[in-house]
Tab-separated table of C-alpha atoms and ligand atoms in Angstrom:
chain	number	residue	atom	x	y	z
A	1	UNK	CA	102.171	127.874	113.917
A	2	UNK	CA	100.833	124.323	113.922
A	3	UNK	CA	97.876	123.287	111.739
A	4	UNK	CA	94.472	123.179	113.453
A	5	UNK	CA	93.532	119.661	114.586
A	6	UNK	CA	90.348	118.536	112.823
A	7	UNK	CA	87.810	116.437	114.717
A	8	UNK	CA	87.547	112.785	113.587
A	9	UNK	CA	84.639	112.909	111.131
A	10	UNK	CA	81.557	110.741	111.610
A	11	UNK	CA	80.889	110.850	107.862
A	12	UNK	CA	82.959	109.403	105.023
A	13	UNK	CA	82.494	110.177	101.335
A	14	UNK	CA	83.744	107.500	98.926
A	15	UNK	CA	84.366	109.097	95.528
A	16	UNK	CA	84.515	106.361	92.894
A	17	UNK	CA	86.798	107.480	90.086
A	18	UNK	CA	88.304	104.211	88.855
A	19	UNK	CA	86.246	103.785	85.686
A	20	UNK	CA	87.819	103.847	82.241
A	21	UNK	CA	85.301	106.166	80.584
A	22	UNK	CA	84.693	103.918	77.574
A	23	UNK	CA	81.654	105.858	76.382
A	24	UNK	CA	83.388	109.213	76.764
A	25	UNK	CA	86.340	107.895	74.737
A	26	UNK	CA	88.539	110.871	75.623
A	27	UNK	CA	91.844	108.979	75.622
A	28	UNK	CA	92.223	108.962	79.419
A	29	UNK	CA	90.305	107.542	82.407
A	30	UNK	CA	87.170	109.700	82.701
A	31	UNK	CA	88.007	111.212	86.098
A	32	UNK	CA	91.254	112.601	84.640
A	33	UNK	CA	89.738	114.205	81.552
A	34	UNK	CA	89.758	118.022	81.565
A	35	UNK	CA	86.460	119.912	81.625
A	36	UNK	CA	87.879	123.425	81.541
A	37	UNK	CA	91.465	123.670	82.746
A	38	UNK	CA	90.619	121.163	85.506
A	39	UNK	CA	89.732	117.498	85.565
A	40	UNK	CA	86.407	115.786	86.198
A	41	UNK	CA	87.815	114.515	89.513
A	42	UNK	CA	88.970	117.919	90.720
A	43	UNK	CA	85.560	119.447	90.038
A	44	UNK	CA	83.872	116.569	91.857
A	45	UNK	CA	86.184	117.148	94.823
A	46	UNK	CA	85.260	120.856	94.950
A	47	UNK	CA	81.722	119.782	95.864
A	48	UNK	CA	82.922	117.119	98.300
A	49	UNK	CA	85.212	119.472	100.235
A	50	UNK	CA	82.590	122.238	100.342
A	51	UNK	CA	80.144	119.751	101.918
A	52	UNK	CA	80.067	118.954	105.680
A	53	UNK	CA	83.324	117.642	107.158
A	54	UNK	CA	84.050	114.050	106.119
A	55	UNK	CA	86.805	111.536	105.557
A	56	UNK	CA	87.266	111.516	101.778
A	57	UNK	CA	88.212	108.205	100.157
A	58	UNK	CA	89.018	108.540	96.468
A	59	UNK	CA	89.006	105.301	94.492
A	60	UNK	CA	91.292	105.689	91.479
A	61	UNK	CA	92.500	103.451	88.629
A	62	UNK	CA	95.454	101.426	90.001
A	63	UNK	CA	97.972	103.305	87.827
A	64	UNK	CA	96.589	106.734	88.842
A	65	UNK	CA	96.667	106.452	92.623
A	66	UNK	CA	99.634	108.837	92.886
A	67	UNK	CA	98.039	111.437	90.587
A	68	UNK	CA	94.748	111.218	92.465
A	69	UNK	CA	96.498	111.660	95.820
A	70	UNK	CA	98.346	114.769	94.641
A	71	UNK	CA	95.178	116.268	93.163
A	72	UNK	CA	92.975	115.439	96.142
A	73	UNK	CA	95.424	116.747	98.755
A	74	UNK	CA	95.763	119.988	96.839
A	75	UNK	CA	92.012	120.576	96.690
A	76	UNK	CA	91.527	119.441	100.306
A	77	UNK	CA	93.608	122.356	101.607
A	78	UNK	CA	93.314	122.375	105.425
A	79	UNK	CA	91.415	119.075	105.208
A	80	UNK	CA	94.302	117.186	103.558
A	81	UNK	CA	94.690	114.854	106.562
A	82	UNK	CA	91.197	113.522	105.860
A	83	UNK	CA	92.179	112.194	102.426
A	84	UNK	CA	92.704	108.523	101.576
A	85	UNK	CA	93.256	107.213	98.032
A	86	UNK	CA	92.919	103.539	97.120
A	87	UNK	CA	92.982	101.557	93.871
A	88	UNK	CA	89.639	100.496	92.381
A	89	UNK	CA	88.393	97.267	90.841
A	90	UNK	CA	87.002	96.001	87.548
A	91	UNK	CA	83.425	97.033	88.311
A	92	UNK	CA	81.924	100.019	90.064
A	93	UNK	CA	80.771	97.710	92.846
A	94	UNK	CA	84.306	96.375	93.324
A	95	UNK	CA	85.582	99.950	93.454
A	96	UNK	CA	83.051	100.922	96.122
A	97	UNK	CA	84.055	97.826	98.122
A	98	UNK	CA	87.712	98.915	97.931
A	99	UNK	CA	86.733	102.373	99.178
A	100	UNK	CA	84.602	100.950	101.956
A	101	UNK	CA	87.550	98.915	103.238
A	102	UNK	CA	89.459	102.185	103.755
A	103	UNK	CA	86.761	103.942	105.814
A	104	UNK	CA	87.983	104.781	109.312
A	105	UNK	CA	86.601	102.922	112.335
A	106	UNK	CA	84.814	105.917	113.904
A	107	UNK	CA	82.781	106.747	110.807
A	108	UNK	CA	79.007	106.218	111.177
A	109	UNK	CA	77.607	107.423	107.852
A	110	UNK	CA	79.011	106.619	104.416
A	111	UNK	CA	78.142	108.506	101.231
A	112	UNK	CA	79.091	106.987	97.879
A	113	UNK	CA	79.550	109.460	95.060
A	114	UNK	CA	80.412	109.115	91.353
A	115	UNK	CA	83.339	111.340	90.375
A	116	UNK	CA	81.573	111.459	86.998
A	117	UNK	CA	78.847	113.617	88.627
A	118	UNK	CA	81.484	116.315	88.730
A	119	UNK	CA	79.292	119.381	89.211
A	120	UNK	CA	77.178	118.096	92.117
A	121	UNK	CA	76.693	121.014	94.536
A	122	UNK	CA	77.464	120.585	98.275
A	123	UNK	CA	73.787	121.034	99.228
A	124	UNK	CA	72.993	117.557	97.874
A	125	UNK	CA	75.518	116.034	100.302
A	126	UNK	CA	73.946	118.022	103.142
A	127	UNK	CA	70.427	116.799	102.227
A	128	UNK	CA	71.545	113.167	102.148
A	129	UNK	CA	73.281	113.490	105.533
A	130	UNK	CA	70.205	115.228	107.003
A	131	UNK	CA	67.960	112.307	105.934
A	132	UNK	CA	70.318	109.824	107.595
A	133	UNK	CA	70.456	112.006	110.719
A	134	UNK	CA	66.694	111.751	111.175
A	135	UNK	CA	66.908	107.968	111.099
A	136	UNK	CA	66.933	106.705	107.491
A	137	UNK	CA	69.134	103.672	106.767
A	138	UNK	CA	69.688	104.813	103.199
A	139	UNK	CA	69.053	108.061	101.312
A	140	UNK	CA	69.045	108.600	97.572
A	141	UNK	CA	69.005	111.958	95.711
A	142	UNK	CA	66.498	111.874	92.848
A	143	UNK	CA	65.100	114.037	90.068
A	144	UNK	CA	61.732	113.680	88.363
A	145	UNK	CA	61.781	112.016	84.941
A	146	UNK	CA	60.896	114.677	82.385
A	147	UNK	CA	60.937	112.833	79.061
A	148	UNK	CA	57.939	110.844	77.892
A	149	UNK	CA	58.873	107.188	78.184
A	150	UNK	CA	58.012	104.321	75.811
A	151	UNK	CA	58.468	100.606	76.091
A	152	UNK	CA	59.915	99.277	72.829
A	153	UNK	CA	60.568	95.962	71.167
A	154	UNK	CA	63.492	96.518	68.808
A	155	UNK	CA	62.502	99.613	66.784
A	156	UNK	CA	58.770	99.214	67.462
A	157	UNK	CA	56.959	101.088	70.233
A	158	UNK	CA	54.963	98.679	72.371
A	159	UNK	CA	53.310	101.140	74.766
A	160	UNK	CA	53.690	104.406	76.623
A	161	UNK	CA	55.048	104.093	80.156
A	162	UNK	CA	53.489	106.111	82.979
A	163	UNK	CA	56.346	108.179	84.333
A	164	UNK	CA	54.531	109.291	87.507
A	165	UNK	CA	55.952	106.489	89.677
A	166	UNK	CA	59.430	106.795	88.136
A	167	UNK	CA	62.355	108.896	89.259
A	168	UNK	CA	65.985	109.301	88.172
A	169	UNK	CA	68.614	108.296	90.750
A	170	UNK	CA	71.776	110.332	91.344
A	171	UNK	CA	74.685	110.318	93.804
A	172	UNK	CA	75.879	110.883	96.532
A	173	UNK	CA	73.879	107.994	97.977
A	174	UNK	CA	74.113	107.847	101.763
A	175	UNK	CA	73.951	104.922	104.165
A	176	UNK	CA	74.319	104.029	107.765
A	177	UNK	CA	77.793	102.512	107.681
A	178	UNK	CA	76.727	99.209	109.280
A	179	UNK	CA	73.937	98.786	106.708
A	180	UNK	CA	76.183	99.419	103.706
A	181	UNK	CA	78.956	97.227	105.031
A	182	UNK	CA	76.615	94.295	105.725
A	183	UNK	CA	74.968	94.675	102.305
A	184	UNK	CA	78.355	94.671	100.570
A	185	UNK	CA	79.568	91.703	102.605
A	186	UNK	CA	76.513	89.720	101.495
A	187	UNK	CA	76.233	90.995	97.883
A	188	UNK	CA	75.582	88.054	95.568
A	189	UNK	CA	75.170	89.976	92.292
A	190	UNK	CA	76.402	93.115	90.549
A	191	UNK	CA	74.084	96.105	91.034
A	192	UNK	CA	74.124	99.372	89.108
A	193	UNK	CA	74.122	101.484	92.245
A	194	UNK	CA	74.518	101.148	95.986
A	195	UNK	CA	70.896	101.955	96.795
A	196	UNK	CA	69.822	98.934	94.716
A	197	UNK	CA	72.294	96.717	96.545
A	198	UNK	CA	71.130	97.924	99.972
A	199	UNK	CA	67.480	97.573	98.981
A	200	UNK	CA	68.115	94.014	97.792
A	201	UNK	CA	69.502	93.361	101.273
A	202	UNK	CA	66.087	94.296	102.671
A	203	UNK	CA	66.506	97.949	103.708
A	204	UNK	CA	64.232	100.864	102.954
A	205	UNK	CA	65.726	103.680	100.882
A	206	UNK	CA	64.284	107.195	101.214
A	207	UNK	CA	64.599	109.899	98.573
A	208	UNK	CA	65.837	113.466	98.909
A	209	UNK	CA	65.936	116.202	96.279
A	210	UNK	CA	68.670	115.779	93.677
A	211	UNK	CA	70.047	118.546	91.482
A	212	UNK	CA	70.206	119.150	87.727
A	213	UNK	CA	73.920	119.866	88.075
A	214	UNK	CA	74.511	116.382	89.504
A	215	UNK	CA	74.063	114.781	86.050
A	216	UNK	CA	76.599	112.091	85.187
A	217	UNK	CA	79.216	112.854	82.560
A	218	UNK	CA	78.971	109.755	80.382
A	219	UNK	CA	79.199	110.808	76.710
A	220	UNK	CA	81.048	113.605	74.833
A	221	UNK	CA	77.724	115.523	74.808
A	222	UNK	CA	77.653	115.417	78.618
A	223	UNK	CA	81.191	116.800	78.728
A	224	UNK	CA	80.086	119.677	76.491
A	225	UNK	CA	77.189	120.336	78.855
A	226	UNK	CA	79.588	120.510	81.825
A	227	UNK	CA	81.831	122.902	79.874
A	228	UNK	CA	78.867	125.159	79.107
A	229	UNK	CA	77.830	125.210	82.765
A	230	UNK	CA	81.337	126.204	83.823
A	231	UNK	CA	81.682	128.960	81.206
A	232	UNK	CA	81.412	132.483	82.671
A	233	UNK	CA	77.762	133.406	83.183
A	234	UNK	CA	78.202	136.849	81.637
A	235	UNK	CA	78.437	135.448	78.104
A	236	UNK	CA	74.859	135.717	76.846
A	237	UNK	CA	75.604	133.610	73.752
A	238	UNK	CA	73.293	130.640	73.425
A	239	UNK	CA	75.871	128.854	71.249
A	240	UNK	CA	78.700	127.456	73.394
A	241	UNK	CA	82.206	128.520	72.444
A	242	UNK	CA	84.225	125.319	72.066
A	243	UNK	CA	87.533	125.308	73.948
A	244	UNK	CA	89.347	124.742	70.653
A	245	UNK	CA	88.636	128.336	69.598
A	246	UNK	CA	90.611	129.528	72.629
A	247	UNK	CA	93.803	131.488	72.110
A	248	UNK	CA	97.225	129.949	72.677
A	249	UNK	CA	98.620	130.332	76.172
A	250	UNK	CA	102.134	131.133	77.313
A	251	UNK	CA	104.012	130.017	80.403
A	252	UNK	CA	107.405	130.722	81.947
A	253	UNK	CA	109.594	128.434	84.030
A	254	UNK	CA	112.984	128.608	85.673
A	255	UNK	CA	115.105	126.150	87.632
A	256	UNK	CA	118.434	126.048	89.448
A	257	UNK	CA	120.502	123.059	90.532
A	258	UNK	CA	123.781	123.068	92.435
A	259	UNK	CA	126.831	121.242	91.117
A	260	UNK	CA	127.733	118.338	93.393
A	261	UNK	CA	125.389	115.407	92.790
A	262	UNK	CA	126.290	111.748	92.443
A	263	UNK	CA	127.118	110.063	89.140
A	264	UNK	CA	127.057	111.632	85.700
A	265	UNK	CA	125.811	115.052	84.637
A	266	UNK	CA	122.406	115.030	82.908
A	267	UNK	CA	121.377	118.290	81.303
A	268	UNK	CA	118.936	119.123	78.517
A	269	UNK	CA	118.053	115.447	78.202
A	270	UNK	CA	121.659	114.410	77.486
A	271	UNK	CA	124.272	112.620	79.536
A	272	UNK	CA	127.580	114.527	79.679
A	273	UNK	CA	130.395	112.065	80.458
A	274	UNK	CA	133.299	113.573	82.412
A	275	UNK	CA	131.287	116.597	83.654
A	276	UNK	CA	130.304	117.171	87.309
A	277	UNK	CA	126.771	116.047	88.178
A	278	UNK	CA	124.030	118.326	89.515
A	279	UNK	CA	122.243	117.569	92.781
A	280	UNK	CA	118.469	117.126	93.087
A	281	UNK	CA	115.663	114.627	93.825
A	282	UNK	CA	115.733	113.551	90.168
A	283	UNK	CA	118.763	113.859	87.891
A	284	UNK	CA	118.954	117.632	88.513
A	285	UNK	CA	118.288	118.457	84.852
A	286	UNK	CA	117.474	122.148	85.307
A	287	UNK	CA	116.701	122.555	81.600
A	288	UNK	CA	114.007	119.857	81.630
A	289	UNK	CA	112.555	121.121	84.906
A	290	UNK	CA	112.321	124.714	83.657
A	291	UNK	CA	110.485	123.407	80.574
A	292	UNK	CA	108.057	121.374	82.712
A	293	UNK	CA	107.269	124.434	84.852
A	294	UNK	CA	106.731	126.615	81.780
A	295	UNK	CA	104.333	124.074	80.241
A	296	UNK	CA	102.340	123.412	83.420
A	297	UNK	CA	102.119	127.125	84.108
A	298	UNK	CA	100.842	127.806	80.574
A	299	UNK	CA	98.078	125.230	81.089
A	300	UNK	CA	97.263	126.434	84.602
A	301	UNK	CA	98.089	122.972	85.957
A	302	UNK	CA	100.279	124.040	88.866
A	303	UNK	CA	104.011	123.467	88.832
A	304	UNK	CA	106.578	120.686	88.909
A	305	UNK	CA	106.108	120.142	92.645
A	306	UNK	CA	102.380	119.548	92.104
A	307	UNK	CA	102.983	116.558	89.853
A	308	UNK	CA	106.540	115.329	90.466
A	309	UNK	CA	107.174	116.189	94.135
A	310	UNK	CA	109.599	114.330	96.384
A	311	UNK	CA	106.629	112.192	97.525
A	312	UNK	CA	106.706	110.535	94.062
A	313	UNK	CA	109.493	107.942	94.350
A	314	UNK	CA	109.058	106.883	90.716
A	315	UNK	CA	110.671	110.187	89.655
A	316	UNK	CA	113.768	109.829	91.859
A	317	UNK	CA	116.663	109.745	89.396
A	318	UNK	CA	114.324	110.094	86.400
A	319	UNK	CA	115.597	111.789	83.262
A	320	UNK	CA	114.145	114.524	81.081
A	321	UNK	CA	112.220	112.202	78.801
A	322	UNK	CA	110.121	110.794	81.675
A	323	UNK	CA	109.236	114.281	82.970
A	324	UNK	CA	108.472	115.715	79.555
A	325	UNK	CA	106.401	112.743	78.380
A	326	UNK	CA	104.276	112.872	81.550
A	327	UNK	CA	103.881	116.647	81.249
A	328	UNK	CA	102.802	116.261	77.636
A	329	UNK	CA	100.185	113.689	78.736
A	330	UNK	CA	98.918	115.959	81.521
A	331	UNK	CA	98.475	118.764	79.004
A	332	UNK	CA	96.722	116.445	76.547
A	333	UNK	CA	94.264	115.368	79.231
A	334	UNK	CA	93.495	119.023	79.901
A	335	UNK	CA	92.948	119.666	76.163
A	336	UNK	CA	96.299	121.227	75.222
A	337	UNK	CA	99.274	120.400	73.016
A	338	UNK	CA	102.684	122.040	72.971
A	339	UNK	CA	103.209	124.791	70.374
A	340	UNK	CA	106.914	125.405	70.978
A	341	UNK	CA	109.402	125.894	73.778
A	342	UNK	CA	112.444	128.120	74.002
A	343	UNK	CA	114.930	127.449	76.783
A	344	UNK	CA	118.143	129.157	77.766
A	345	UNK	CA	120.697	127.568	80.072
A	346	UNK	CA	123.245	129.589	82.026
A	347	UNK	CA	126.243	127.473	82.975
A	348	UNK	CA	130.015	127.696	82.959
A	349	UNK	CA	130.184	124.028	81.988
A	350	UNK	CA	129.434	121.939	79.974
A	351	UNK	CA	130.146	123.593	76.632
A	352	UNK	CA	126.807	123.390	74.888
A	353	UNK	CA	127.613	124.443	71.325
A	354	UNK	CA	128.829	121.037	70.063
A	355	UNK	CA	125.724	119.208	71.356
A	356	UNK	CA	123.053	121.908	71.055
A	357	UNK	CA	121.335	120.313	68.049
A	358	UNK	CA	121.395	116.910	69.754
A	359	UNK	CA	119.737	118.367	72.882
A	360	UNK	CA	117.092	120.043	70.743
A	361	UNK	CA	116.340	116.744	68.999
A	362	UNK	CA	115.918	114.808	72.255
A	363	UNK	CA	113.750	117.452	73.940
A	364	UNK	CA	111.640	118.059	70.819
A	365	UNK	CA	111.017	114.331	70.395
A	366	UNK	CA	109.840	114.028	74.013
A	367	UNK	CA	107.356	116.896	73.631
A	368	UNK	CA	106.311	116.320	70.032
A	369	UNK	CA	106.996	120.016	69.348
A	370	UNK	CA	110.008	122.182	68.548
A	371	UNK	CA	112.293	122.997	71.472
A	372	UNK	CA	115.133	125.442	70.926
A	373	UNK	CA	118.056	125.502	73.329
A	374	UNK	CA	120.443	128.434	73.842
A	375	UNK	CA	123.346	128.603	76.291
A	376	UNK	CA	125.459	131.330	77.870
A	377	UNK	CA	128.297	131.439	80.424
A	378	UNK	CA	127.287	134.758	82.130
A	379	UNK	CA	130.823	136.076	81.753
A	380	UNK	CA	132.103	134.473	84.961
A	381	UNK	CA	129.565	136.345	87.097
A	382	UNK	CA	127.232	134.922	89.741
A	383	UNK	CA	126.802	131.283	90.780
A	384	UNK	CA	126.447	130.157	87.199
A	385	UNK	CA	129.603	131.987	86.167
A	386	UNK	CA	131.615	130.516	89.058
A	387	UNK	CA	130.438	127.018	88.216
A	388	UNK	CA	128.615	126.499	91.549
A	389	UNK	CA	125.346	125.815	89.822
A	390	UNK	CA	123.325	125.812	86.637
A	391	UNK	CA	120.206	127.856	85.859
A	392	UNK	CA	117.692	127.505	83.068
A	393	UNK	CA	114.845	129.710	81.840
A	394	UNK	CA	112.068	128.432	79.599
A	395	UNK	CA	109.140	129.995	77.795
A	396	UNK	CA	106.450	127.713	76.380
A	397	UNK	CA	103.475	128.272	74.122
A	398	UNK	CA	100.613	125.780	74.196
A	399	UNK	CA	97.608	125.558	71.884
A	400	UNK	CA	94.226	123.852	72.206
A	401	UNK	CA	94.586	120.215	71.120
B	1	LIG	N1	83.731	103.461	88.445
B	1	LIG	C1	84.733	102.939	89.261
B	1	LIG	N2	85.266	101.701	88.993
B	1	LIG	C2	84.823	100.982	87.933
B	1	LIG	C3	83.807	101.499	87.100
B	1	LIG	C4	83.273	102.748	87.386
B	1	LIG	O1	85.167	103.602	90.213
B	1	LIG	N3	85.374	99.802	87.706
B	1	LIG	C5	83.222	104.811	88.720
B	1	LIG	C6	83.509	105.768	87.575
B	1	LIG	O2	84.826	106.314	87.700
B	1	LIG	C7	82.432	106.798	87.693
B	1	LIG	C8	81.282	106.038	88.355
B	1	LIG	O3	81.830	104.799	88.826
B	1	LIG	O4	82.799	107.900	88.497
B	1	LIG	C9	80.122	105.817	87.410
B	1	LIG	O5	80.515	104.942	86.360
B	1	LIG	P1	80.450	105.284	84.799
B	1	LIG	O6	79.790	106.584	84.579
B	1	LIG	O7	79.921	104.073	84.113
B	1	LIG	O8	81.995	105.507	84.456
B	1	LIG	P2	82.955	104.602	83.588
B	1	LIG	O9	82.777	103.169	83.965
B	1	LIG	O10	84.321	105.198	83.731
B	1	LIG	O11	82.435	104.873	82.114
B	1	LIG	P3	82.076	103.791	80.981
B	1	LIG	O12	81.025	102.900	81.581
B	1	LIG	O13	81.618	104.615	79.826
B	1	LIG	O14	83.357	103.051	80.726
B	2	LIG	MG1	80.847	102.160	83.625
């Protein structure tokens, strides 16, 4: 059965996710930091794909374009053909400009959304589009300012500020495409948001209702707030349970590769001179691949195909250390570290016993955690016994970082 053909959308949503997250300081670009088991970007995309049909342009840090594409396509589901990912710039404005350049010709309305507003519900997108549909050039979701405001000079209060005429701006901010494009083409300064840029170009911006959940994750406290909002509603505890109190998690992985590849055999992170190679997109190291699957499965991060599929040319021919180091980083971003891994390889050749300790050292070093390797020949039975292929089974335990 062929996939349904989607109409060409008249709306595009540019999701800017190329920032470094300096204030969050979580050790990874903000969009790739885990909230629960899933990243800021993937939560933001939930809202985007639940909103009315649109081309979705994700603007990612230049070294994360591949990761962002994999993640976005996965969340897009049947809408995966509507996904474009481009590299961002040094400022938010430069990132929006990069996204704008990738908007398809037929698109009439462009919404610009911060990935950092990860929990924005789809209704906000619908309200912004509705305002544009009744003729506005630009529409901005806002919330009333609740705090009492003061003007200060250093640490001295100068005066109270009347908050009645003030409002807090959120995203997605929506624009007639021609208006946004002209404003960007003529932008002479750096603005904090797109509505300000469009207004400086002489256009009127109308407001629509924002949403409390559309707050921007900026500081560690904001990340905690997002985690609390995502925690199951049934827990009536006012005190949030930090993720670090969570129990360890276990995952299982298995992999098979046929004998018959080019070059040398790579298995369990070691090169085996004189032995027949295994075939596969990478080096065919079934031991490493079983470990990767076990770890990703334990963290609920999908499987090896999700992150290292054949559409990732940088992993063609890669060895165990590259896969394991990347997997370890993915886990760290989601708030996990490796507890230990146990892997068993079933193969007629090579003879593992003389190099078992060496394999354990290499694999353990790559994961920063103990990896134990066992091997068996399956008594001549099955494809492993006949020497047609090699199979590996891994069990991994991960713990909150
Ligand atoms: N953004 C971007 N490109 C940049 C800077 C920011 O795409 N060069 C995006 C961020 O990814 C974020 C949104 O713009 O989704 C709002 O920016 P902000 O909250 O300031 O994020 P960061 O710049 O990543 O954070 P910080 O300022 O703390 O470094
Ligand atoms: Mg910033």
